[in-house]
């Protein structure tokens, strides 16, 4: 355990670095820079990350210590804060990166930092769920709960950025990347192929949970490609398709009618790539639409307990899927919209080409 003077020194460093301005990095810049992963460029990338990551991590650590309604004192939130402080310490006190050996050692270290933060989303969800349960129990649900939603948006958007920067740097060390792939970015990504893979994954979970799953029809040019991060698009489509499958499955489970398919349309526009996911699962009541992008809002009838026994991915319940999917879309300048009509649900995903 760190001595008190050391802990105080780290706390002061966190405050100092948390007040610095972070540097934005675009998808285009990452593609151009990463297209030449020479030793010199990898060294420059590591030197940039050694300065940039402590700023981003310190900002989140500071926010985690000053959340409203006692959220900062929840055990789950304290655990996440400690992960951020540990990562800040690891990066900030790593020797200055000067040569190839330093760069390789630094890359291994930030890989471990990324692994440390793998469970941040469910752990944060647990802390917020604990607070919500406590507030509902005391019937003191504050009007200012919006503050927490705004914090979570900032927090998760920052997390996407940190993981993208680390993941891109680490992936550039791949000695035999696939054709057209630069780090995490596929310069010739086929949205149809990603949609097919996401649909297979979502249907397998639906089959496991319900014993059957609606069909999915995908429309669009199979030869169309554009530059994007495959894992980001898969995550978004998986979440959207999973929601549609559940809605249709639950609506038609005890019906004699034919189960309608979930439909996905991929369109390449002049300014962006648009993907529409639509279903006949009943839609969302108009009263629920303003809350659809708030954390822990779920249309599931029996949301699972995050701190109870968990068998991995479920069809629904945490209420984090849609807001986080929208953040992934917004990270590179896109967006996600929900349109609901009586009996029908529709999600429009806009991705900047």
Short mmCIF file of C-alpha atoms in Angstrom, two decimals, residues 3-301:
data_model
loop_
_atom_site.label_atom_id
_atom_site.label_comp_id
_atom_site.label_asym_id
_atom_site.label_seq_id
_atom_site.Cartn_x
_atom_site.Cartn_y
_atom_site.Cartn_z
CA UNK A 3 2.46 5.67 1.99
CA UNK A 4 0.45 8.82 2.71
CA UNK A 5 3.03 11.24 1.21
CA UNK A 6 3.18 9.12 -1.98
CA UNK A 7 -0.63 8.96 -2.21
CA UNK A 8 -0.78 12.74 -1.72
CA UNK A 9 1.82 13.28 -4.44
CA UNK A 10 -0.16 11.09 -6.86
CA UNK A 11 -3.38 12.96 -6.01
CA UNK A 12 -1.65 16.27 -6.76
CA UNK A 13 -0.37 14.91 -10.07
CA UNK A 14 -3.88 13.75 -10.99
CA UNK A 15 -5.23 17.25 -10.34
CA UNK A 16 -2.40 18.83 -12.38
CA UNK A 17 -2.79 16.50 -15.36
CA UNK A 18 -6.58 16.58 -15.18
CA UNK A 19 -6.49 20.34 -15.78
CA UNK A 20 -4.55 19.99 -19.05
CA UNK A 21 -6.24 20.08 -22.45
CA UNK A 22 -6.60 16.79 -24.30
CA UNK A 23 -5.83 16.42 -28.02
CA UNK A 24 -8.49 15.17 -30.44
CA UNK A 25 -7.51 12.53 -32.99
CA UNK A 26 -9.67 11.90 -36.08
CA UNK A 27 -10.30 8.63 -37.88
CA UNK A 28 -8.66 10.07 -41.02
CA UNK A 29 -5.52 11.08 -39.10
CA UNK A 30 -5.26 7.64 -37.50
CA UNK A 31 -5.52 6.03 -40.94
CA UNK A 32 -2.93 8.30 -42.53
CA UNK A 33 -0.46 8.04 -39.64
CA UNK A 34 -0.98 4.29 -39.20
CA UNK A 35 -0.53 3.52 -42.90
CA UNK A 36 3.24 3.74 -42.27
CA UNK A 37 3.87 1.83 -39.01
CA UNK A 38 7.65 2.36 -39.12
CA UNK A 39 9.77 2.15 -35.95
CA UNK A 40 9.94 5.94 -35.92
CA UNK A 41 6.17 6.37 -36.23
CA UNK A 42 5.51 3.78 -33.51
CA UNK A 43 7.96 5.65 -31.28
CA UNK A 44 6.19 8.96 -32.01
CA UNK A 45 2.82 7.30 -31.28
CA UNK A 46 4.05 5.96 -27.92
CA UNK A 47 5.50 9.36 -26.97
CA UNK A 48 2.17 11.01 -27.81
CA UNK A 49 0.24 8.45 -25.73
CA UNK A 50 2.61 8.86 -22.78
CA UNK A 51 1.52 12.52 -22.62
CA UNK A 52 -2.10 12.16 -23.77
CA UNK A 53 -3.37 9.16 -21.79
CA UNK A 54 -2.58 10.60 -18.31
CA UNK A 55 -4.62 13.70 -19.17
CA UNK A 56 -7.70 11.70 -20.23
CA UNK A 57 -7.41 9.20 -17.36
CA UNK A 58 -6.84 11.93 -14.73
CA UNK A 59 -9.96 13.80 -15.87
CA UNK A 60 -12.13 10.75 -15.36
CA UNK A 61 -10.53 9.90 -12.00
CA UNK A 62 -11.32 13.43 -10.75
CA UNK A 63 -14.91 13.20 -11.93
CA UNK A 64 -15.34 9.83 -10.25
CA UNK A 65 -14.48 11.47 -6.92
CA UNK A 66 -17.07 14.26 -7.18
CA UNK A 67 -20.32 12.65 -8.35
CA UNK A 68 -23.69 13.81 -6.97
CA UNK A 69 -26.11 11.93 -4.68
CA UNK A 70 -23.35 9.93 -2.99
CA UNK A 71 -22.59 7.92 -6.14
CA UNK A 72 -18.83 8.39 -5.63
CA UNK A 73 -18.99 6.44 -2.36
CA UNK A 74 -20.61 3.31 -3.86
CA UNK A 75 -18.18 0.34 -3.67
CA UNK A 76 -18.45 -0.35 -7.42
CA UNK A 77 -17.60 3.28 -8.28
CA UNK A 78 -14.67 3.26 -5.85
CA UNK A 79 -13.35 0.15 -7.61
CA UNK A 80 -13.51 1.88 -11.01
CA UNK A 81 -11.83 5.00 -9.56
CA UNK A 82 -8.99 2.82 -8.22
CA UNK A 83 -8.55 1.25 -11.70
CA UNK A 84 -8.18 4.75 -13.16
CA UNK A 85 -5.72 5.83 -10.46
CA UNK A 86 -3.65 2.65 -10.96
CA UNK A 87 -3.57 3.25 -14.71
CA UNK A 88 -2.62 6.90 -14.25
CA UNK A 89 0.26 5.84 -12.00
CA UNK A 90 1.44 3.13 -14.41
CA UNK A 91 1.58 5.50 -17.39
CA UNK A 92 2.69 8.68 -15.63
CA UNK A 93 5.62 7.04 -13.84
CA UNK A 94 6.76 4.89 -16.74
CA UNK A 95 10.28 5.96 -17.83
CA UNK A 96 10.36 8.38 -20.75
CA UNK A 97 10.01 6.53 -24.06
CA UNK A 98 13.21 7.23 -26.02
CA UNK A 99 13.94 4.19 -28.22
CA UNK A 100 12.45 1.02 -29.69
CA UNK A 101 12.94 -1.09 -26.56
CA UNK A 102 11.23 1.59 -24.46
CA UNK A 103 8.39 1.70 -26.98
CA UNK A 104 7.87 -2.07 -26.91
CA UNK A 105 7.86 -2.12 -23.09
CA UNK A 106 5.42 0.84 -23.05
CA UNK A 107 3.14 -0.96 -25.51
CA UNK A 108 3.00 -4.05 -23.29
CA UNK A 109 2.17 -1.87 -20.28
CA UNK A 110 -0.72 -0.03 -21.96
CA UNK A 111 -2.07 -3.39 -23.21
CA UNK A 112 -2.37 -4.36 -19.54
CA UNK A 113 -4.03 -1.01 -18.77
CA UNK A 114 -6.66 -1.76 -21.45
CA UNK A 115 -7.30 -5.23 -19.95
CA UNK A 116 -7.63 -3.71 -16.45
CA UNK A 117 -10.52 -1.57 -17.71
CA UNK A 118 -12.38 -4.38 -19.53
CA UNK A 119 -15.17 -4.52 -16.91
CA UNK A 120 -15.66 -0.79 -16.41
CA UNK A 121 -19.10 -0.69 -18.10
CA UNK A 122 -20.84 -3.40 -15.98
CA UNK A 123 -19.08 -2.20 -12.81
CA UNK A 124 -20.25 1.38 -13.36
CA UNK A 125 -23.73 0.05 -14.16
CA UNK A 126 -23.72 -1.82 -10.84
CA UNK A 127 -22.84 1.36 -8.94
CA UNK A 128 -25.57 3.38 -10.67
CA UNK A 129 -28.08 0.56 -10.15
CA UNK A 130 -27.25 0.48 -6.43
CA UNK A 131 -27.84 4.24 -6.20
CA UNK A 132 -31.10 4.01 -8.15
CA UNK A 133 -32.35 1.21 -5.90
CA UNK A 134 -31.45 3.20 -2.79
CA UNK A 135 -33.16 6.34 -4.07
CA UNK A 136 -36.29 4.42 -5.11
CA UNK A 137 -36.33 2.69 -1.71
CA UNK A 138 -36.28 6.05 0.09
CA UNK A 139 -38.58 7.52 -2.60
CA UNK A 140 -36.10 10.33 -3.11
CA UNK A 141 -35.46 10.13 -6.83
CA UNK A 142 -33.93 13.58 -7.46
CA UNK A 143 -34.82 15.84 -10.35
CA UNK A 144 -31.09 16.33 -10.93
CA UNK A 145 -30.54 12.70 -11.94
CA UNK A 146 -29.82 14.21 -15.37
CA UNK A 147 -26.44 15.18 -13.91
CA UNK A 148 -25.52 11.52 -13.63
CA UNK A 149 -26.64 10.76 -17.20
CA UNK A 150 -24.52 13.66 -18.48
CA UNK A 151 -21.53 12.39 -16.49
CA UNK A 152 -21.99 8.86 -17.85
CA UNK A 153 -22.12 10.18 -21.42
CA UNK A 154 -18.83 12.05 -20.88
CA UNK A 155 -17.29 9.11 -19.02
CA UNK A 156 -18.17 6.46 -21.62
CA UNK A 157 -17.26 8.70 -24.57
CA UNK A 158 -13.85 9.25 -22.97
CA UNK A 159 -13.51 5.50 -22.39
CA UNK A 160 -14.20 4.82 -26.09
CA UNK A 161 -11.47 7.33 -26.97
CA UNK A 162 -8.89 5.91 -24.55
CA UNK A 163 -9.51 2.34 -25.72
CA UNK A 164 -9.37 3.43 -29.37
CA UNK A 165 -6.01 5.16 -28.88
CA UNK A 166 -4.48 2.22 -27.00
CA UNK A 167 -6.03 -0.40 -29.29
CA UNK A 168 -4.87 1.40 -32.44
CA UNK A 169 -1.28 1.73 -31.19
CA UNK A 170 -1.14 -1.92 -30.10
CA UNK A 171 -2.70 -3.19 -33.35
CA UNK A 172 -0.14 -1.31 -35.46
CA UNK A 173 2.45 -3.81 -34.17
CA UNK A 174 0.74 -6.66 -36.05
CA UNK A 175 3.45 -7.94 -38.43
CA UNK A 176 0.91 -9.35 -40.91
CA UNK A 177 -2.24 -7.17 -40.94
CA UNK A 178 -5.12 -8.15 -43.21
CA UNK A 179 -5.22 -6.30 -46.56
CA UNK A 180 -6.74 -2.85 -46.13
CA UNK A 181 -6.57 -2.97 -42.31
CA UNK A 182 -4.67 -0.20 -40.48
CA UNK A 183 -4.57 -0.98 -36.78
CA UNK A 184 -8.22 -1.27 -35.71
CA UNK A 185 -9.48 0.46 -38.86
CA UNK A 186 -10.66 -1.51 -41.87
CA UNK A 187 -10.31 0.84 -44.83
CA UNK A 188 -12.55 -1.47 -46.90
CA UNK A 189 -15.14 -2.47 -44.34
CA UNK A 190 -18.29 -4.11 -45.73
CA UNK A 191 -21.27 -3.07 -43.57
CA UNK A 192 -23.26 -5.98 -45.05
CA UNK A 193 -20.67 -8.50 -43.81
CA UNK A 194 -20.49 -6.88 -40.36
CA UNK A 195 -24.30 -6.87 -40.20
CA UNK A 196 -24.38 -10.58 -41.07
CA UNK A 197 -21.87 -11.41 -38.32
CA UNK A 198 -23.70 -9.25 -35.74
CA UNK A 199 -27.03 -10.87 -36.71
CA UNK A 200 -25.61 -14.38 -36.25
CA UNK A 201 -24.33 -13.46 -32.79
CA UNK A 202 -27.61 -11.81 -31.76
CA UNK A 203 -29.74 -14.69 -33.09
CA UNK A 204 -27.66 -17.27 -31.21
CA UNK A 205 -28.35 -15.44 -27.93
CA UNK A 206 -32.06 -15.18 -28.79
CA UNK A 207 -32.16 -18.91 -29.58
CA UNK A 208 -30.44 -19.71 -26.31
CA UNK A 209 -32.87 -17.62 -24.30
CA UNK A 210 -36.16 -18.29 -26.07
CA UNK A 211 -35.59 -21.49 -28.03
CA UNK A 212 -36.37 -19.72 -31.32
CA UNK A 213 -35.50 -16.47 -33.07
CA UNK A 214 -37.09 -14.32 -35.79
CA UNK A 215 -35.49 -14.29 -39.23
CA UNK A 216 -33.43 -11.30 -40.31
CA UNK A 217 -33.47 -9.83 -43.83
CA UNK A 218 -30.49 -7.70 -44.90
CA UNK A 219 -30.68 -5.39 -47.91
CA UNK A 220 -27.89 -3.38 -49.55
CA UNK A 221 -24.96 -3.52 -51.94
CA UNK A 222 -22.69 -6.40 -50.81
CA UNK A 223 -19.76 -4.80 -52.68
CA UNK A 224 -20.01 -1.44 -50.93
CA UNK A 225 -17.17 -0.68 -48.48
CA UNK A 226 -16.06 2.32 -46.42
CA UNK A 227 -13.37 3.00 -43.76
CA UNK A 228 -14.50 2.29 -40.20
CA UNK A 229 -13.64 0.40 -37.02
CA UNK A 230 -15.08 -3.10 -37.40
CA UNK A 231 -15.47 -3.74 -33.65
CA UNK A 232 -17.42 -0.48 -33.19
CA UNK A 233 -19.90 -1.23 -35.98
CA UNK A 234 -20.33 -4.83 -34.80
CA UNK A 235 -21.05 -3.66 -31.25
CA UNK A 236 -23.69 -1.17 -32.40
CA UNK A 237 -25.45 -3.53 -34.82
CA UNK A 238 -25.35 -6.42 -32.35
CA UNK A 239 -27.07 -4.26 -29.73
CA UNK A 240 -29.71 -2.91 -32.13
CA UNK A 241 -30.52 -6.31 -33.65
CA UNK A 242 -30.65 -7.95 -30.23
CA UNK A 243 -33.23 -5.36 -29.11
CA UNK A 244 -35.34 -5.95 -32.23
CA UNK A 245 -35.21 -9.74 -31.93
CA UNK A 246 -36.33 -9.60 -28.31
CA UNK A 247 -39.19 -7.20 -29.09
CA UNK A 248 -40.50 -9.37 -31.96
CA UNK A 249 -39.97 -12.64 -30.09
CA UNK A 250 -41.84 -11.47 -27.00
CA UNK A 251 -44.68 -9.96 -29.02
CA UNK A 252 -45.32 -13.08 -31.12
CA UNK A 253 -44.32 -15.76 -28.62
CA UNK A 254 -47.88 -16.85 -27.90
CA UNK A 255 -49.38 -15.80 -31.23
CA UNK A 256 -50.67 -17.92 -34.11
CA UNK A 257 -49.53 -15.27 -36.60
CA UNK A 258 -46.39 -15.66 -38.70
CA UNK A 259 -43.43 -14.03 -37.00
CA UNK A 260 -42.29 -11.05 -39.14
CA UNK A 261 -38.57 -10.71 -39.85
CA UNK A 262 -36.29 -7.98 -38.55
CA UNK A 263 -35.14 -5.87 -41.51
CA UNK A 264 -31.76 -4.19 -42.01
CA UNK A 265 -31.15 -1.76 -44.88
CA UNK A 266 -27.67 -0.40 -45.65
CA UNK A 267 -27.57 2.76 -47.82
CA UNK A 268 -24.51 4.65 -49.03
CA UNK A 269 -25.36 8.35 -49.15
CA UNK A 270 -23.45 11.38 -50.41
CA UNK A 271 -22.49 12.44 -46.88
CA UNK A 272 -22.83 9.36 -44.74
CA UNK A 273 -23.58 5.66 -44.53
CA UNK A 274 -27.06 4.97 -43.15
CA UNK A 275 -28.15 1.68 -41.64
CA UNK A 276 -31.79 1.17 -40.73
CA UNK A 277 -32.88 -1.62 -38.37
CA UNK A 278 -36.66 -2.04 -38.23
CA UNK A 279 -39.02 -4.51 -36.60
CA UNK A 280 -42.67 -5.18 -35.84
CA UNK A 281 -42.07 -5.77 -32.13
CA UNK A 282 -44.60 -3.21 -30.90
CA UNK A 283 -42.45 -0.10 -30.80
CA UNK A 284 -41.84 2.08 -27.76
CA UNK A 285 -44.61 4.08 -26.13
CA UNK A 286 -44.32 7.80 -26.82
CA UNK A 287 -43.95 8.44 -23.09
CA UNK A 288 -40.85 6.24 -23.04
CA UNK A 289 -39.05 7.86 -26.00
CA UNK A 290 -37.52 10.78 -24.02
CA UNK A 291 -35.96 8.24 -21.64
CA UNK A 292 -34.70 5.76 -24.22
CA UNK A 293 -31.14 7.15 -24.16
CA UNK A 294 -30.96 7.48 -20.38
CA UNK A 295 -28.89 4.93 -18.50
CA UNK A 296 -30.70 2.08 -16.75
CA UNK A 297 -33.93 2.70 -18.66
CA UNK A 298 -34.96 -0.67 -20.05
CA UNK A 299 -38.07 -2.02 -21.74
CA UNK A 300 -37.28 -5.48 -20.31
CA UNK A 301 -39.98 -6.75 -17.95
#
